[in-house]
mmCIF file of C-alpha atoms in Angstrom:
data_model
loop_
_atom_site.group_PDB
_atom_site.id
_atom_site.type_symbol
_atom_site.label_atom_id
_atom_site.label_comp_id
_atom_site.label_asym_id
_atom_site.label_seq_id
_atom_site.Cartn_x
_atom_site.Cartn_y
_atom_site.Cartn_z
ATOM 1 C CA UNK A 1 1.552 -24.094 8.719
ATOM 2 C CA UNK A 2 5.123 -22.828 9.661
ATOM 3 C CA UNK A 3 7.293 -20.564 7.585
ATOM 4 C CA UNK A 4 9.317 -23.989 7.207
ATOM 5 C CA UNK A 5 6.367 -25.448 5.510
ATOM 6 C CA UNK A 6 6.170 -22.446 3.390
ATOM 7 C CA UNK A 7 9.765 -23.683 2.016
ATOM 8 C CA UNK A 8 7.993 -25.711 0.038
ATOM 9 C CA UNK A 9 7.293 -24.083 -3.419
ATOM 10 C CA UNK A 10 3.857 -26.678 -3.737
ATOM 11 C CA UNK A 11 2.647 -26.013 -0.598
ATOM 12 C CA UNK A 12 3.141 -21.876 -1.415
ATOM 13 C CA UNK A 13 1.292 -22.247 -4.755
ATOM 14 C CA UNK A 14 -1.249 -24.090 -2.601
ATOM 15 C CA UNK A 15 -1.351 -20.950 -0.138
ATOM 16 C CA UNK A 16 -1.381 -18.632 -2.841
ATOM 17 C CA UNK A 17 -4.117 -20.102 -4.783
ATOM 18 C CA UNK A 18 -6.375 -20.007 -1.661
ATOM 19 C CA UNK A 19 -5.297 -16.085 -0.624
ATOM 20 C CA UNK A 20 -4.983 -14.372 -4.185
ATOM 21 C CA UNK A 21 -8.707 -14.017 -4.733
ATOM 22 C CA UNK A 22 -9.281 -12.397 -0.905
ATOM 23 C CA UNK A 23 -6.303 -10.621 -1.883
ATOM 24 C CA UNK A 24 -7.316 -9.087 -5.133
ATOM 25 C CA UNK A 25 -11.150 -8.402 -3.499
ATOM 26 C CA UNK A 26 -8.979 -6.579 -0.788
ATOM 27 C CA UNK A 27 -6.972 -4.750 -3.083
ATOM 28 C CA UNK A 28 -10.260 -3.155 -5.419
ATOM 29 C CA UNK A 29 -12.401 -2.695 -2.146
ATOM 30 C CA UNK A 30 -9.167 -0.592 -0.489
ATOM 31 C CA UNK A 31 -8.454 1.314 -3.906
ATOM 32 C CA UNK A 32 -11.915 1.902 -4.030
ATOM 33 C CA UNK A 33 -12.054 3.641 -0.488
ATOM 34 C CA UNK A 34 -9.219 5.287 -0.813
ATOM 35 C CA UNK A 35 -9.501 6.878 -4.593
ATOM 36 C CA UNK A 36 -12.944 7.933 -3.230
ATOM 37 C CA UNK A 37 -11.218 9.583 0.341
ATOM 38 C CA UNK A 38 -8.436 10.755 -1.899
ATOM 39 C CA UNK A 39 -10.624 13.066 -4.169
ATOM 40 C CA UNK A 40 -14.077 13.689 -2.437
ATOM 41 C CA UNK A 41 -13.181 13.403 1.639
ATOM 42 C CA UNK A 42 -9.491 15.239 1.334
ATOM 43 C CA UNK A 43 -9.690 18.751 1.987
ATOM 44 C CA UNK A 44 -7.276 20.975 -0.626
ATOM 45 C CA UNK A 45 -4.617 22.444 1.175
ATOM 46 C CA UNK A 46 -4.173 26.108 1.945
ATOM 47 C CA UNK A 47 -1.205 26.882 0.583
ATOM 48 C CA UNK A 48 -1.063 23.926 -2.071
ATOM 49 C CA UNK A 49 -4.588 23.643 -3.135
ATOM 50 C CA UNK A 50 -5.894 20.915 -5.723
ATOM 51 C CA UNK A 51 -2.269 19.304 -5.647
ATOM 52 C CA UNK A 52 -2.054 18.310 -2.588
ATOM 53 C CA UNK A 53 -3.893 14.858 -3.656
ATOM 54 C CA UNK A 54 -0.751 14.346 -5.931
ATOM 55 C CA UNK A 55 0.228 13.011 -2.205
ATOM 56 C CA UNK A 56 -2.201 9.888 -2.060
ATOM 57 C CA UNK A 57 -0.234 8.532 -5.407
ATOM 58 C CA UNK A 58 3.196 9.863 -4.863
ATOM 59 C CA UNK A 59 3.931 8.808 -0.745
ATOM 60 C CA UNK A 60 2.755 5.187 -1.126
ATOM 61 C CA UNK A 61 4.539 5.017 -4.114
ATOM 62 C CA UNK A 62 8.056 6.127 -2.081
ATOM 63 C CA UNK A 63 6.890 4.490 0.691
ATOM 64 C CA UNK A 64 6.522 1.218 -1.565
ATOM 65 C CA UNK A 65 9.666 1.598 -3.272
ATOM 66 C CA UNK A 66 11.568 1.642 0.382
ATOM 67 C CA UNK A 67 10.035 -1.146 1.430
ATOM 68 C CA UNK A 68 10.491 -3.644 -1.393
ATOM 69 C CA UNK A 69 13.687 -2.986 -1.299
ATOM 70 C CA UNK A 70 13.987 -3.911 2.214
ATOM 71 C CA UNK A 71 11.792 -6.895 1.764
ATOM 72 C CA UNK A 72 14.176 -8.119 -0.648
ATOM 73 C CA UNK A 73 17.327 -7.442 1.627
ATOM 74 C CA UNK A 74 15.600 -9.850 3.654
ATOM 75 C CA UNK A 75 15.309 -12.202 0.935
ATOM 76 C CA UNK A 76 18.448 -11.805 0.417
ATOM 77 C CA UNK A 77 19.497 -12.828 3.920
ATOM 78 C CA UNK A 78 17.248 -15.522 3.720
ATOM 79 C CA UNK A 79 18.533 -16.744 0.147
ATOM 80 C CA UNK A 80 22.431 -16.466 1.858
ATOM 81 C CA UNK A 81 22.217 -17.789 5.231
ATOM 82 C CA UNK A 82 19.255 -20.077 4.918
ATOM 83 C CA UNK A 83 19.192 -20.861 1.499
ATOM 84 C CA UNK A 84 15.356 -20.824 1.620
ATOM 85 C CA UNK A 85 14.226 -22.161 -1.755
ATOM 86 C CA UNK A 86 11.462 -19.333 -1.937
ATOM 87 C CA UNK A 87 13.767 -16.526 -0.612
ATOM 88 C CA UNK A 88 15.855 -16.079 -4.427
ATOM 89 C CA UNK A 89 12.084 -16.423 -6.029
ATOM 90 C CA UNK A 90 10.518 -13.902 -3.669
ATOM 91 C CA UNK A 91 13.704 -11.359 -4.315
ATOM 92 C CA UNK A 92 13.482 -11.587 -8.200
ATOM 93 C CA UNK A 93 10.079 -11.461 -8.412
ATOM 94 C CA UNK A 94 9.996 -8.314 -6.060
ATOM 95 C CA UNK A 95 12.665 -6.198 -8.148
ATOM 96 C CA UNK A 96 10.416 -5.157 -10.987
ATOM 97 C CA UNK A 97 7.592 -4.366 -8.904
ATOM 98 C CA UNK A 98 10.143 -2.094 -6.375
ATOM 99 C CA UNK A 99 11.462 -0.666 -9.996
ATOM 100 C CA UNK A 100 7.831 0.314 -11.126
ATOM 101 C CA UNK A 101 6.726 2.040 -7.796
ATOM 102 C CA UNK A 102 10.412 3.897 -7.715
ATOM 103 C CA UNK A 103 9.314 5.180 -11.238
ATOM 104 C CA UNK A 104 5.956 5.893 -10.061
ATOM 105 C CA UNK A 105 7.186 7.865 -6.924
ATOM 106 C CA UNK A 106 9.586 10.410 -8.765
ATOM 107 C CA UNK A 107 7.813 10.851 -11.936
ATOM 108 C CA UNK A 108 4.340 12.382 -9.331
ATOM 109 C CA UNK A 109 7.096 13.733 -7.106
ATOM 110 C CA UNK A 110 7.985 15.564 -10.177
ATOM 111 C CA UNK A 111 4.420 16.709 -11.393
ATOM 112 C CA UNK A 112 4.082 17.805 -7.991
ATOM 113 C CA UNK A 113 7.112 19.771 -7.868
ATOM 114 C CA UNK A 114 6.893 21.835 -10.877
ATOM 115 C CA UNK A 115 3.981 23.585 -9.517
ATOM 116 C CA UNK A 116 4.952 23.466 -5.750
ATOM 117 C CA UNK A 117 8.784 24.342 -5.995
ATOM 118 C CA UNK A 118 8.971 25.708 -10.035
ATOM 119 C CA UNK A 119 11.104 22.733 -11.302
ATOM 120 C CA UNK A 120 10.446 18.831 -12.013
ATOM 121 C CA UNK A 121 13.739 18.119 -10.699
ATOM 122 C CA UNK A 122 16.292 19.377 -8.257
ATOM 123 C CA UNK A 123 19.715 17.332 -7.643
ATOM 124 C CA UNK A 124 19.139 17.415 -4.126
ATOM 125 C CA UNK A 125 19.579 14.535 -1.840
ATOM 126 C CA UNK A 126 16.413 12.709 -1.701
ATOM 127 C CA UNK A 127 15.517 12.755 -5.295
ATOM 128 C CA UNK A 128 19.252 12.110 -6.139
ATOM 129 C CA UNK A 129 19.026 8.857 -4.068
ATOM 130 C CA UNK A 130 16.187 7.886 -4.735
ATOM 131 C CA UNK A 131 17.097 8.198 -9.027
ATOM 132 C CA UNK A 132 20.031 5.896 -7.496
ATOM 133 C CA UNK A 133 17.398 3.421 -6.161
ATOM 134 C CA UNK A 134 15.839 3.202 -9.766
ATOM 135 C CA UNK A 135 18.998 2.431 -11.058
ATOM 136 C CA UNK A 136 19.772 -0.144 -8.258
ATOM 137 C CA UNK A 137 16.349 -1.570 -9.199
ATOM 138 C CA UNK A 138 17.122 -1.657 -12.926
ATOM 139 C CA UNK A 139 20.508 -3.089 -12.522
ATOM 140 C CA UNK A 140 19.330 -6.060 -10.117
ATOM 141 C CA UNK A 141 16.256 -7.234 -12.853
ATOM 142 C CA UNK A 142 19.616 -7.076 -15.276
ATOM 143 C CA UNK A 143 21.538 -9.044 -13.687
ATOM 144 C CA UNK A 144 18.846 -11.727 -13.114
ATOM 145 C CA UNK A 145 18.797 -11.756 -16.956
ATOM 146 C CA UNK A 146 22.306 -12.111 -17.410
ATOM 147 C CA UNK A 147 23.300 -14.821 -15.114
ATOM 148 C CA UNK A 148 21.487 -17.823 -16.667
ATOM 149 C CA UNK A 149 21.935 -20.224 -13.776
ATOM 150 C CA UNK A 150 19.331 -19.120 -11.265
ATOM 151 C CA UNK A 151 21.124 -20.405 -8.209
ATOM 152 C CA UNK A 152 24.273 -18.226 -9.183
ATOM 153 C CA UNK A 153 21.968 -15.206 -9.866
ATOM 154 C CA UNK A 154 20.451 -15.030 -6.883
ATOM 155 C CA UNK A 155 23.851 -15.053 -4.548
ATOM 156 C CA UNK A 156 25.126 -12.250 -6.411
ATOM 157 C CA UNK A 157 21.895 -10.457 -6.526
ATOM 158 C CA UNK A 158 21.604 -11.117 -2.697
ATOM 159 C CA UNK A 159 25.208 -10.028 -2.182
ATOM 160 C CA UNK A 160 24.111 -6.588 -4.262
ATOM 161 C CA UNK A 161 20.820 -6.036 -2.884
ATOM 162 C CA UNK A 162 22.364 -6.397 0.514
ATOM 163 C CA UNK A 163 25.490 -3.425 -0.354
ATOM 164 C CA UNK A 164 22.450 -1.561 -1.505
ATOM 165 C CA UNK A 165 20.886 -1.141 1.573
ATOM 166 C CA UNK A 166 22.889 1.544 2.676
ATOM 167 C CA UNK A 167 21.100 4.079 0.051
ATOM 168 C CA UNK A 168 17.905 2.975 1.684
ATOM 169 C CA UNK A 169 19.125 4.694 4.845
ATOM 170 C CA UNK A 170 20.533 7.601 2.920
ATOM 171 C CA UNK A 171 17.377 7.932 1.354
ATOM 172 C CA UNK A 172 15.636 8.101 4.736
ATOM 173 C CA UNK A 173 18.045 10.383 6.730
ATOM 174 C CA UNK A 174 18.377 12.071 3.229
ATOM 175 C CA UNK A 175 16.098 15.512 4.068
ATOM 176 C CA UNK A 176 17.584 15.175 8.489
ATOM 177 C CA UNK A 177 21.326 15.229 6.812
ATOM 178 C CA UNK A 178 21.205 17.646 4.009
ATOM 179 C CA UNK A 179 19.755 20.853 2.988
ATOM 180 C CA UNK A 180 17.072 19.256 0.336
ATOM 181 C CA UNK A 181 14.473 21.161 -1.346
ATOM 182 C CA UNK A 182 12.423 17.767 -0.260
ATOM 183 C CA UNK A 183 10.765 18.647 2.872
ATOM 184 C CA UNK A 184 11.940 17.179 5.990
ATOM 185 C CA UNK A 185 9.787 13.584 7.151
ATOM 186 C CA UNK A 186 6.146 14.700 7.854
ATOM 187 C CA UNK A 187 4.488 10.989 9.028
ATOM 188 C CA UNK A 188 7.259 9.158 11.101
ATOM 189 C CA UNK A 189 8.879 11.586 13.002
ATOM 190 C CA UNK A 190 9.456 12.414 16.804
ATOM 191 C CA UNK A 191 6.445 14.385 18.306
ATOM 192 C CA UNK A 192 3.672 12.807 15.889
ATOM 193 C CA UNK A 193 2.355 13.220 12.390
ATOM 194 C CA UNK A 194 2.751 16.964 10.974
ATOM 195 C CA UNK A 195 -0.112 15.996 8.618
ATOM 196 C CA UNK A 196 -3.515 17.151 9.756
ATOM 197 C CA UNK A 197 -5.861 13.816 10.101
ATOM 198 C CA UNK A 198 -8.488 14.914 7.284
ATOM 199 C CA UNK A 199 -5.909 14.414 5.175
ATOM 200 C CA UNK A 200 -4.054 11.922 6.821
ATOM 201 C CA UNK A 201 -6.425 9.589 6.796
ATOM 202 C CA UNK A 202 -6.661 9.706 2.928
ATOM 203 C CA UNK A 203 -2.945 9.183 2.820
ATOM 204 C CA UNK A 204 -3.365 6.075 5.153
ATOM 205 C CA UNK A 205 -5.782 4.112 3.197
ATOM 206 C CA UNK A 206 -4.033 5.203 0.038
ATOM 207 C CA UNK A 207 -0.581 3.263 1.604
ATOM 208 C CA UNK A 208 -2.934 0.644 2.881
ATOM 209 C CA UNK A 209 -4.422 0.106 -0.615
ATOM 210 C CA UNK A 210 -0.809 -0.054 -2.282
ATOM 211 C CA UNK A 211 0.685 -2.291 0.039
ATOM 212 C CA UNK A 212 -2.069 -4.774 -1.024
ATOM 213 C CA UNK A 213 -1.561 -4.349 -4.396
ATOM 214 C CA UNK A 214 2.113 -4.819 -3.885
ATOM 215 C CA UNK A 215 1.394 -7.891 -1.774
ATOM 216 C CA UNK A 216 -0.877 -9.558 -4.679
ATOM 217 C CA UNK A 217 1.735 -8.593 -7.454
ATOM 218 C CA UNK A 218 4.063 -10.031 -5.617
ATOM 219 C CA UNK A 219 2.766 -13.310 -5.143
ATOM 220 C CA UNK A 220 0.965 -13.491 -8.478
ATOM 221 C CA UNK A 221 5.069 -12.713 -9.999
ATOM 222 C CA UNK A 222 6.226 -15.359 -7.694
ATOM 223 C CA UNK A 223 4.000 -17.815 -9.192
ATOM 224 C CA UNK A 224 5.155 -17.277 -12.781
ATOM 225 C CA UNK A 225 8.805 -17.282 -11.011
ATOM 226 C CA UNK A 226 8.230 -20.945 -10.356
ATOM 227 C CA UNK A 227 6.329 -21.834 -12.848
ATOM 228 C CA UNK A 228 9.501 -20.799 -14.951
ATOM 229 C CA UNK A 229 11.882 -22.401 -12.810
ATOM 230 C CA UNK A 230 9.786 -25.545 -13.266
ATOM 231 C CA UNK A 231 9.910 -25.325 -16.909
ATOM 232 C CA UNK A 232 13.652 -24.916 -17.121
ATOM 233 C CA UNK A 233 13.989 -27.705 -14.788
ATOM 234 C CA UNK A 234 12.108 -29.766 -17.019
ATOM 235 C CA UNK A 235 14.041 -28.641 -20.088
ATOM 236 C CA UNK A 236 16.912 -29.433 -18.640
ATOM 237 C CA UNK A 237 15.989 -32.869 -17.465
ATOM 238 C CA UNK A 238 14.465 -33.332 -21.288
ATOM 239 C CA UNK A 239 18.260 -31.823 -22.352
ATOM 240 C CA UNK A 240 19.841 -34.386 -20.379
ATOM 241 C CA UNK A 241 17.490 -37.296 -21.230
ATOM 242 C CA UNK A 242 18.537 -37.269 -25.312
ATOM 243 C CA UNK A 243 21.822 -37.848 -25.486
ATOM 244 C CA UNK A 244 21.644 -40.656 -22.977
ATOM 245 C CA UNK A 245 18.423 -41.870 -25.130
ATOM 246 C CA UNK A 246 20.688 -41.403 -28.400
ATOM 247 C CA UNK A 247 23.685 -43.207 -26.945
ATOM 248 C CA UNK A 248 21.473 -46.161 -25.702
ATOM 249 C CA UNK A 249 19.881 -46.216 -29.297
ATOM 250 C CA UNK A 250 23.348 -45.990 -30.697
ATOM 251 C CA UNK A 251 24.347 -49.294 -28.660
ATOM 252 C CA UNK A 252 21.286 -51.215 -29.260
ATOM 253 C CA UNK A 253 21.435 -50.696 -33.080
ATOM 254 C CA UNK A 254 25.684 -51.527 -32.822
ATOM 255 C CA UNK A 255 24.905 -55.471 -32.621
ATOM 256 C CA UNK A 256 22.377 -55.223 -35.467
ATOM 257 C CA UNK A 257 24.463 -53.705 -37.039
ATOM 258 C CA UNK A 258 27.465 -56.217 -36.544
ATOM 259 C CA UNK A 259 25.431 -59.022 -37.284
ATOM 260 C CA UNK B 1 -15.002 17.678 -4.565
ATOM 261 C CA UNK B 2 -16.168 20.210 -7.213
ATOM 262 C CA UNK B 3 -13.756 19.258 -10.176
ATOM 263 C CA UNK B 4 -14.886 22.736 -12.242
ATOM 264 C CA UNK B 5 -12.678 23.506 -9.192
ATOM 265 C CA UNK B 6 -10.000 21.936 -9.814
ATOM 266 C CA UNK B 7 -7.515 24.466 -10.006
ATOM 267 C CA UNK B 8 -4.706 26.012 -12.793
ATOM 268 C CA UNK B 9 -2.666 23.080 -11.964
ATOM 269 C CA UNK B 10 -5.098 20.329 -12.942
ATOM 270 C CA UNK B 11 -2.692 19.048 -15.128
ATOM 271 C CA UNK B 12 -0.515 17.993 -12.797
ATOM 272 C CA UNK B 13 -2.941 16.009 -10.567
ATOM 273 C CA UNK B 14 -4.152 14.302 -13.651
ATOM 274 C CA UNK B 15 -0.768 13.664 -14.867
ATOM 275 C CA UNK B 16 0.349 11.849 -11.795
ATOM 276 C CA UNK B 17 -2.932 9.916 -11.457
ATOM 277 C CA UNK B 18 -2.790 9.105 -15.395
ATOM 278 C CA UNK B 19 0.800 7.827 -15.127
ATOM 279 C CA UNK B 20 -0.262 5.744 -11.724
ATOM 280 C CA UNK B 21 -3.411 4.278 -13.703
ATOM 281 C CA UNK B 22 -0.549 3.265 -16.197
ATOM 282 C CA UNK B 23 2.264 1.697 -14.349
ATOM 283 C CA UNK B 24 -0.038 -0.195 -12.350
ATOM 284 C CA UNK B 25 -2.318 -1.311 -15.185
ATOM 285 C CA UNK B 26 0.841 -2.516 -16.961
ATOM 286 C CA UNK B 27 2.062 -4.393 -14.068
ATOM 287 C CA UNK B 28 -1.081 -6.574 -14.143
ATOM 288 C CA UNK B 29 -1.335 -7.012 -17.702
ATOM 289 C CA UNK B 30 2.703 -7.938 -17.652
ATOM 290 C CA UNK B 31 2.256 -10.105 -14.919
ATOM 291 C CA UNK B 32 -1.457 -12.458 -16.460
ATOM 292 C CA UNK B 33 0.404 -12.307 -20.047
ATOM 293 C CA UNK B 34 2.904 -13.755 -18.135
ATOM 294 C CA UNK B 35 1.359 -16.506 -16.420
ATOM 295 C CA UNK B 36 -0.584 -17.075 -19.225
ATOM 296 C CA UNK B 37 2.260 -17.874 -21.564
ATOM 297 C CA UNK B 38 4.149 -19.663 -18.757
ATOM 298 C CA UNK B 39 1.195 -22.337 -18.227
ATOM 299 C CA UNK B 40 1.614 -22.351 -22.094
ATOM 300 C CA UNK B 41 5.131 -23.690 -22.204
ATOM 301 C CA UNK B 42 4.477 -25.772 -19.189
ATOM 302 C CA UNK B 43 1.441 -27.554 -21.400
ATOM 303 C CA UNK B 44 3.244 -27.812 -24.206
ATOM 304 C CA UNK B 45 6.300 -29.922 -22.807
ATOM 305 C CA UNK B 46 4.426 -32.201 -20.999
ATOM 306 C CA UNK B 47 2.272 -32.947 -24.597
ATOM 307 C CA UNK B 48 5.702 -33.756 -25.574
ATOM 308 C CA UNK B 49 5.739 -36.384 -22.734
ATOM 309 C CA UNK B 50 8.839 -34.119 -20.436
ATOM 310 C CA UNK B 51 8.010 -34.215 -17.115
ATOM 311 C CA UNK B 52 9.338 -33.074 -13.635
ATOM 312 C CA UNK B 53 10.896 -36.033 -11.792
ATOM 313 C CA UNK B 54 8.295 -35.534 -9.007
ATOM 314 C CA UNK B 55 5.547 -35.947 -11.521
ATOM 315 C CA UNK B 56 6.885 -38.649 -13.211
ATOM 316 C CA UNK B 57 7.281 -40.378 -9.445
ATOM 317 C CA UNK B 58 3.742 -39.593 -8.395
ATOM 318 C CA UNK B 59 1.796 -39.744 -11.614
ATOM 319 C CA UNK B 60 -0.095 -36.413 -12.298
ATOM 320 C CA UNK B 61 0.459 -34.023 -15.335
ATOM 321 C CA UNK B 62 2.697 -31.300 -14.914
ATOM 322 C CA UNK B 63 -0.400 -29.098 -15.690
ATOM 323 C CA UNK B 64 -1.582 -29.965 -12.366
ATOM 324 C CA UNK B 65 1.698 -28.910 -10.832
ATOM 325 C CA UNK B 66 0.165 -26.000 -8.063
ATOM 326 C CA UNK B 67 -1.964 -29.130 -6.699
ATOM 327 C CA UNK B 68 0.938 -32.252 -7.001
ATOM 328 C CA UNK B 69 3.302 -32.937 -3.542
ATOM 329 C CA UNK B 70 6.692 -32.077 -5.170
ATOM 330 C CA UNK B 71 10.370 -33.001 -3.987
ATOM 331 C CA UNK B 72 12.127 -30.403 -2.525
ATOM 332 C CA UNK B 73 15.265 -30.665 -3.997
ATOM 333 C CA UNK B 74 13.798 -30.701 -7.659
ATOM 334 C CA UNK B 75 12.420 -26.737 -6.996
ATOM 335 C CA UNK B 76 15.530 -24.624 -6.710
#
């Protein structure tokens, strides 16, 4: 099956109805491990102590909010340039998912802050952009609403999650450019992780176990996305049908009427 | 992990792990009540006899719409 084949919204439901159940086993099995990593495996930290497992919630959650957001850009350039029927389905059904983990990520940055730095919030650059991200997030699943004709919603969406992208990178380079109370990146970085691998490890099957339950959201929302697409389809067919139904009554009962 | 060793700032670990247990519970039960209601709808117009033109072409209900070969064009 090619990715053209996968144009087809059938032929995706099809997919999806033989994946989601491996999917959602996946999903429990990895939470499972890594919940169980996360609080009995994990060492405390030295200097942080119990609240260092704060971490196994709050990094996949960031890391999760970045790259939804980035998955839908790509929609987006799909929806634009391709006009792939699934891309606009896979980029709305993506932006409340992104929203939730953006939530997610500052509020247990914030629990974990008070303690660590003495504040739940600091207008620093990382938290500042990534509060901008929420509201990017919040403002795309608005503007789905708004714009009634789904084909017209999802090239302006695509048009705004593409402009967006550029606090993506801010949010990245964020804690490089500025001074941030945030520390500086402590997993991707030049010369290795900084993270020691007892709890690194943890942290890994943590992101591993989100990014499944992102990727099983995600296609369980894109099947209600097309479900509802079908249905306004139909009521718009239905919407179309009675007034061409009415007028054809309306000329049938004309002669009786004459006579 | 001894939790009687949890530490003064047990709150906060719970907090974030409560408020994790909540966003992501909500996103399932958003998404099923969703689908739920959708397959509703989708039921209820085709007991009305309203159809998709690619159902109406091949035959099956609309119910059976993840399963039936559908136009392209009829989708977007």
């Amino acid at each position: 099956m090619t990715l053209y084949d996968l144009a087809n919204p059938t032929r995706f439901l099809k997919l999806v109805k033989v994946v989601l159940p491996w999917l959602i086993v996946a999903t429990v099995a990895a939470l499972a491990v890594g919940l169980y990593f996360a609080f009995f495996v994990a060492p405390e930290d030295y200097q942080q102590g119990q609240t260092v497992r704060i971490m196994f919630v709050h990094v996949p959650s960031a890391q999760l909010a970045l790259m939804c957001y980035a998955m839908m850009a790509l929609s987006s350039v799909g929806s634009l340039v391709w006009k792939h029927p699934l891309a606009d389905v896979s980029a709305k059904a993506a932006a409340p998912l992104g929203a939730a983990f953006t939530f997610l990520a500052l509020f247990s940055g914030a629990v974990w802050g008070k303690p660590m730095w003495g504040t739940f919030w600091v207008w620093d650059a990382r938290l500042t952009s990534f509060l901008v991200l929420l509201i990017m997030y919040l403002g795309i699943i608005a503007l789905w609403k708004a714009i009634e004709d789904p084909i017209k919603a999802a090239k302006v969406n695509a048009i705004i999650t593409l402009v967006g992208v550029i606090n993506v990178v801010i949010i990245k380079f964020s804690v490089e450019w500025w001074n941030t109370l945030h520390q500086p990146p402590s997993i991707i970085r030049s010369g290795g992780p900084a993270i020691h691998s007892s709890i690194l490890i943890p942290l890994g099957l943590m992101a591993l176990a989100f990014v499944l339950l992102f990727v099983t959201l995600h296609l369980m929302s894109m099947r209600n996305e097309i479900m509802r697409r079908r249905i306004r389809a139909m009521r718009m067919r239905a919407a179309s049908a009675a007034p061409a139904a009415s007028s054809s009554t309306i000329t049938k009962a004309a002669p009786a009427g004459a006579r | 992990m001894d939790f009687s060793e949890f530490g003064r700032h047990a709150e906060y670990v719970v907090a974030a792990y409560a408020m994790a247990a909540v966003v992501i519970g909500a996103l399932i039960i958003w998404v099923r009540t969703d689908k739920t209601r959708l397959e509703k709808e989708l039921q209820a117009l085709e007991a009305s006899g309203i159809r998709r033109r690619s159902t109406r072409r091949a035959g099956p209900s609309v119910s059976q719409a993840t399963s039936v070969p559908a136009n392209k064009k009829n989708e977007k």
